[in-house]
Amino acid sequence: PKSSGHGLLVTLLNRGYLMDGGRERSYRLGPRLFEMGNAYLRGIDLARDGQDVVRDVARTCDETVHLAILDGSDVLYIAKAEGTSTIRMVSAVGKRFPAHGTGVGKMLLSSLGAEELVERYPPDRPLPCLTARTITDPAALRSELELTRARGYALDHEESTEGLWCVAAPVCDASGAIVAAMSISVPTMRFAPERRQELLELVRQGAQRLSARLGHRYGE
């Protein structure tokens, strides 16, 4: 009813949740909503909230799930939940790993500009070899990162741990910047094409859930 609606509008205006929109019978969002939004963002803890999502994804797929951030040329694992497989990636919360050899690392590196990549990986300096499949040529790594950026996800073909594949997706903040990456690690024997697609969708969903908690809105 108009009378009830008018009362609600007056209350929202008086409390700063709405402002006069500049035209008759028009309104816009007020400063109190801005304050509330910032209070929400201040309460976000990437590791804590990430652990909740990582745990849910791991329970769904029964595989090991990681959340990592980029620190120089390394990734730093800030959340992890394990599946029941006896074959696992050697990792732990707080552990560092060369970014170029991991799915989360390649996902994070793909968000960097050309100059930043050259600083981390000079063209004349081979990259550390972690397994027989690790990309050690800086030019080849840049090509892989371009592919990763174009398709929106990263793959690790036994490049960090023999016998394990990983698929990773980006986690974005409110500005749209990639601030972390989430991955699912799977023994090669269970990484059939149909399984790959299933896990890709699952890690994307998990990464999007965490991104939403950080204030990112897809499609805008």
GROMACS .gro file of C-alpha atoms in nm:
model
  220
    1PRO     CA    1   0.000   0.000   0.000
    2LYS     CA    2   0.115   0.354  -0.075
    3SER     CA    3   0.082   0.462   0.286
    4SER     CA    4   0.305   0.177   0.410
    5GLY     CA    5   0.553   0.232   0.127
    6HIS     CA    6   0.574   0.602   0.208
    7GLY     CA    7   0.642   0.527   0.573
    8LEU     CA    8   0.923   0.286   0.482
    9LEU     CA    9   1.077   0.539   0.242
   10VAL     CA   10   1.072   0.811   0.508
   11THR     CA   11   1.243   0.579   0.756
   12LEU     CA   12   1.512   0.480   0.505
   13LEU     CA   13   1.570   0.846   0.415
   14ASN     CA   14   1.592   0.955   0.778
   15ARG     CA   15   1.842   0.681   0.857
   16GLY     CA   16   2.062   0.750   0.555
   17TYR     CA   17   1.994   0.431   0.363
   18LEU     CA   18   1.836   0.631   0.078
   19MET     CA   19   1.886   0.981  -0.061
   20ASP     CA   20   1.679   1.211  -0.278
   21GLY     CA   21   1.734   1.110  -0.639
   22GLY     CA   22   1.712   1.463  -0.777
   23ARG     CA   23   1.383   1.404  -0.955
   24GLU     CA   24   1.030   1.384  -0.824
   25ARG     CA   25   0.959   1.049  -0.655
   26SER     CA   26   1.309   0.918  -0.725
   27TYR     CA   27   1.569   0.795  -0.476
   28ARG     CA   28   1.924   0.665  -0.475
   29LEU     CA   29   2.132   0.464  -0.231
   30GLY     CA   30   2.252   0.655   0.074
   31PRO     CA   31   2.582   0.668   0.270
   32ARG     CA   32   2.470   0.418   0.533
   33LEU     CA   33   2.472   0.142   0.272
   34PHE     CA   34   2.827   0.241   0.177
   35GLU     CA   35   2.927   0.220   0.543
   36MET     CA   36   2.763  -0.120   0.578
   37GLY     CA   37   2.935  -0.248   0.265
   38ASN     CA   38   3.275  -0.140   0.391
   39ALA     CA   39   3.209  -0.290   0.732
   40TYR     CA   40   3.128  -0.619   0.559
   41LEU     CA   41   3.449  -0.609   0.356
   42ARG     CA   42   3.656  -0.533   0.666
   43GLY     CA   43   3.510  -0.846   0.825
   44ILE     CA   44   3.620  -1.069   0.539
   45ASP     CA   45   3.916  -1.296   0.607
   46LEU     CA   46   4.036  -1.464   0.288
   47ALA     CA   47   4.195  -1.759   0.467
   48ARG     CA   48   3.907  -1.816   0.710
   49ASP     CA   49   3.627  -1.776   0.457
   50GLY     CA   50   3.832  -1.960   0.198
   51GLN     CA   51   3.875  -2.259   0.428
   52ASP     CA   52   3.497  -2.294   0.456
   53VAL     CA   53   3.455  -2.304   0.077
   54VAL     CA   54   3.758  -2.528   0.024
   55ARG     CA   55   3.621  -2.777   0.276
   56ASP     CA   56   3.283  -2.786   0.102
   57VAL     CA   57   3.440  -2.842  -0.241
   58ALA     CA   58   3.665  -3.119  -0.107
   59ARG     CA   59   3.369  -3.296   0.051
   60THR     CA   60   3.179  -3.281  -0.277
   61CYS     CA   61   3.454  -3.424  -0.499
   62ASP     CA   62   3.652  -3.624  -0.238
   63GLU     CA   63   3.975  -3.478  -0.373
   64THR     CA   64   4.233  -3.240  -0.228
   65VAL     CA   65   4.148  -2.871  -0.268
   66HIS     CA   66   4.383  -2.576  -0.221
   67LEU     CA   67   4.352  -2.199  -0.195
   68ALA     CA   68   4.665  -1.997  -0.261
   69ILE     CA   69   4.788  -1.641  -0.306
   70LEU     CA   70   5.086  -1.515  -0.504
   71ASP     CA   71   5.399  -1.393  -0.325
   72GLY     CA   72   5.678  -1.303  -0.565
   73SER     CA   73   5.745  -1.609  -0.780
   74ASP     CA   74   5.594  -1.846  -0.522
   75VAL     CA   75   5.244  -1.941  -0.423
   76LEU     CA   76   5.155  -1.945  -0.056
   77TYR     CA   77   4.888  -2.196   0.045
   78ILE     CA   78   4.639  -2.034   0.284
   79ALA     CA   79   4.370  -2.304   0.295
   80LYS     CA   80   4.357  -2.676   0.224
   81ALA     CA   81   4.120  -2.970   0.262
   82GLU     CA   82   4.216  -3.325   0.168
   83GLY     CA   83   4.024  -3.603   0.001
   84THR     CA   84   4.067  -3.967   0.093
   85SER     CA   85   4.313  -4.055  -0.186
   86THR     CA   86   4.646  -4.202  -0.077
   87ILE     CA   87   4.820  -4.006  -0.359
   88ARG     CA   88   4.840  -3.642  -0.256
   89MET     CA   89   5.030  -3.327  -0.344
   90VAL     CA   90   5.301  -3.240  -0.092
   91SER     CA   91   5.155  -2.921   0.052
   92ALA     CA   92   5.031  -2.763   0.371
   93VAL     CA   93   4.881  -2.435   0.483
   94GLY     CA   94   5.168  -2.186   0.509
   95LYS     CA   95   5.387  -2.379   0.265
   96ARG     CA   96   5.538  -2.210  -0.040
   97PHE     CA   97   5.580  -2.364  -0.383
   98PRO     CA   98   5.722  -2.230  -0.713
   99ALA     CA   99   5.426  -2.069  -0.888
  100HIS     CA  100   5.520  -2.173  -1.241
  101GLY     CA  101   5.479  -2.542  -1.158
  102THR     CA  102   5.130  -2.532  -1.009
  103GLY     CA  103   4.777  -2.477  -1.134
  104VAL     CA  104   4.705  -2.208  -0.875
  105GLY     CA  105   5.035  -2.041  -0.957
  106LYS     CA  106   4.973  -2.029  -1.330
  107MET     CA  107   4.624  -1.895  -1.268
  108LEU     CA  108   4.764  -1.615  -1.052
  109LEU     CA  109   5.056  -1.540  -1.284
  110SER     CA  110   4.818  -1.509  -1.578
  111SER     CA  111   4.676  -1.192  -1.419
  112LEU     CA  112   5.013  -1.013  -1.425
  113GLY     CA  113   5.132  -0.772  -1.692
  114ALA     CA  114   5.425  -0.842  -1.924
  115GLU     CA  115   5.671  -0.627  -1.725
  116GLU     CA  116   5.585  -0.798  -1.397
  117LEU     CA  117   5.637  -1.139  -1.556
  118VAL     CA  118   5.978  -1.039  -1.693
  119GLU     CA  119   6.080  -0.919  -1.347
  120ARG     CA  120   5.988  -1.253  -1.195
  121TYR     CA  121   6.105  -1.468  -1.487
  122PRO     CA  122   6.385  -1.308  -1.691
  123PRO     CA  123   6.390  -1.448  -2.049
  124ASP     CA  124   6.749  -1.574  -2.015
  125ARG     CA  125   6.701  -1.760  -1.686
  126PRO     CA  126   6.560  -2.118  -1.693
  127LEU     CA  127   6.295  -2.197  -1.434
  128PRO     CA  128   6.345  -2.458  -1.161
  129CYS     CA  129   6.249  -2.810  -1.267
  130LEU     CA  130   6.012  -2.980  -1.024
  131THR     CA  131   5.920  -3.286  -1.232
  132ALA     CA  132   5.992  -3.407  -1.583
  133ARG     CA  133   5.684  -3.213  -1.704
  134THR     CA  134   5.756  -2.876  -1.542
  135ILE     CA  135   5.773  -2.581  -1.780
  136THR     CA  136   6.128  -2.445  -1.746
  137ASP     CA  137   6.146  -2.215  -2.051
  138PRO     CA  138   6.022  -1.858  -1.971
  139ALA     CA  139   5.887  -1.815  -2.326
  140ALA     CA  140   5.690  -2.139  -2.300
  141LEU     CA  141   5.556  -2.027  -1.962
  142ARG     CA  142   5.436  -1.697  -2.109
  143SER     CA  143   5.254  -1.889  -2.384
  144GLU     CA  144   5.092  -2.112  -2.121
  145LEU     CA  145   4.984  -1.807  -1.922
  146GLU     CA  146   4.827  -1.650  -2.231
  147LEU     CA  147   4.627  -1.968  -2.284
  148THR     CA  148   4.529  -1.973  -1.917
  149ARG     CA  149   4.413  -1.612  -1.933
  150ALA     CA  150   4.209  -1.675  -2.247
  151ARG     CA  151   4.023  -1.982  -2.119
  152GLY     CA  152   3.982  -1.862  -1.759
  153TYR     CA  153   4.131  -2.164  -1.583
  154ALA     CA  154   4.469  -2.332  -1.535
  155LEU     CA  155   4.591  -2.691  -1.561
  156ASP     CA  156   4.887  -2.860  -1.396
  157HIS     CA  157   4.989  -3.170  -1.595
  158GLU     CA  158   5.199  -3.347  -1.330
  159GLU     CA  159   5.420  -3.037  -1.330
  160SER     CA  160   5.446  -3.002  -0.952
  161THR     CA  161   5.397  -3.360  -0.834
  162GLU     CA  162   5.432  -3.677  -1.040
  163GLY     CA  163   5.104  -3.864  -1.068
  164LEU     CA  164   4.886  -3.560  -0.995
  165TRP     CA  165   4.691  -3.323  -1.218
  166CYS     CA  166   4.533  -2.999  -1.098
  167VAL     CA  167   4.265  -2.771  -1.231
  168ALA     CA  168   4.249  -2.416  -1.092
  169ALA     CA  169   4.012  -2.119  -1.110
  170PRO     CA  170   4.052  -1.752  -1.010
  171VAL     CA  171   3.915  -1.585  -0.699
  172CYS     CA  172   3.836  -1.215  -0.750
  173ASP     CA  173   3.776  -0.928  -0.511
  174ALA     CA  174   3.517  -0.650  -0.533
  175SER     CA  175   3.725  -0.463  -0.793
  176GLY     CA  176   3.748  -0.770  -1.018
  177ALA     CA  177   4.118  -0.826  -0.950
  178ILE     CA  178   4.240  -1.185  -0.909
  179VAL     CA  179   4.356  -1.211  -0.548
  180ALA     CA  180   4.376  -1.589  -0.503
  181ALA     CA  181   4.325  -1.914  -0.689
  182MET     CA  182   4.150  -2.238  -0.594
  183SER     CA  183   4.249  -2.578  -0.727
  184ILE     CA  184   4.149  -2.943  -0.713
  185SER     CA  185   4.434  -3.196  -0.723
  186VAL     CA  186   4.355  -3.536  -0.874
  187PRO     CA  187   4.559  -3.855  -0.928
  188THR     CA  188   4.624  -3.906  -1.299
  189MET     CA  189   4.433  -4.236  -1.299
  190ARG     CA  190   4.112  -4.050  -1.203
  191PHE     CA  191   4.152  -3.754  -1.437
  192ALA     CA  192   3.955  -3.881  -1.737
  193PRO     CA  193   3.814  -3.614  -1.976
  194GLU     CA  194   3.462  -3.636  -1.832
  195ARG     CA  195   3.599  -3.612  -1.478
  196ARG     CA  196   3.808  -3.312  -1.578
  197GLN     CA  197   3.499  -3.121  -1.689
  198GLU     CA  198   3.314  -3.212  -1.372
  199LEU     CA  199   3.599  -3.092  -1.151
  200LEU     CA  200   3.647  -2.777  -1.358
  201GLU     CA  201   3.285  -2.680  -1.300
  202LEU     CA  202   3.316  -2.760  -0.930
  203VAL     CA  203   3.631  -2.553  -0.875
  204ARG     CA  204   3.481  -2.266  -1.073
  205GLN     CA  205   3.171  -2.273  -0.856
  206GLY     CA  206   3.382  -2.278  -0.540
  207ALA     CA  207   3.599  -1.989  -0.661
  208GLN     CA  208   3.290  -1.790  -0.754
  209ARG     CA  209   3.134  -1.851  -0.413
  210LEU     CA  210   3.444  -1.716  -0.243
  211SER     CA  211   3.465  -1.425  -0.488
  212ALA     CA  212   3.106  -1.336  -0.400
  213ARG     CA  213   3.201  -1.325  -0.033
  214LEU     CA  214   3.477  -1.081  -0.125
  215GLY     CA  215   3.223  -0.855  -0.294
  216HIS     CA  216   3.277  -0.957  -0.656
  217ARG     CA  217   2.967  -0.954  -0.874
  218TYR     CA  218   2.975  -1.158  -1.193
  219GLY     CA  219   2.828  -1.023  -1.513
  220GLU     CA  220   2.872  -0.658  -1.417
   0.00000   0.00000   0.00000
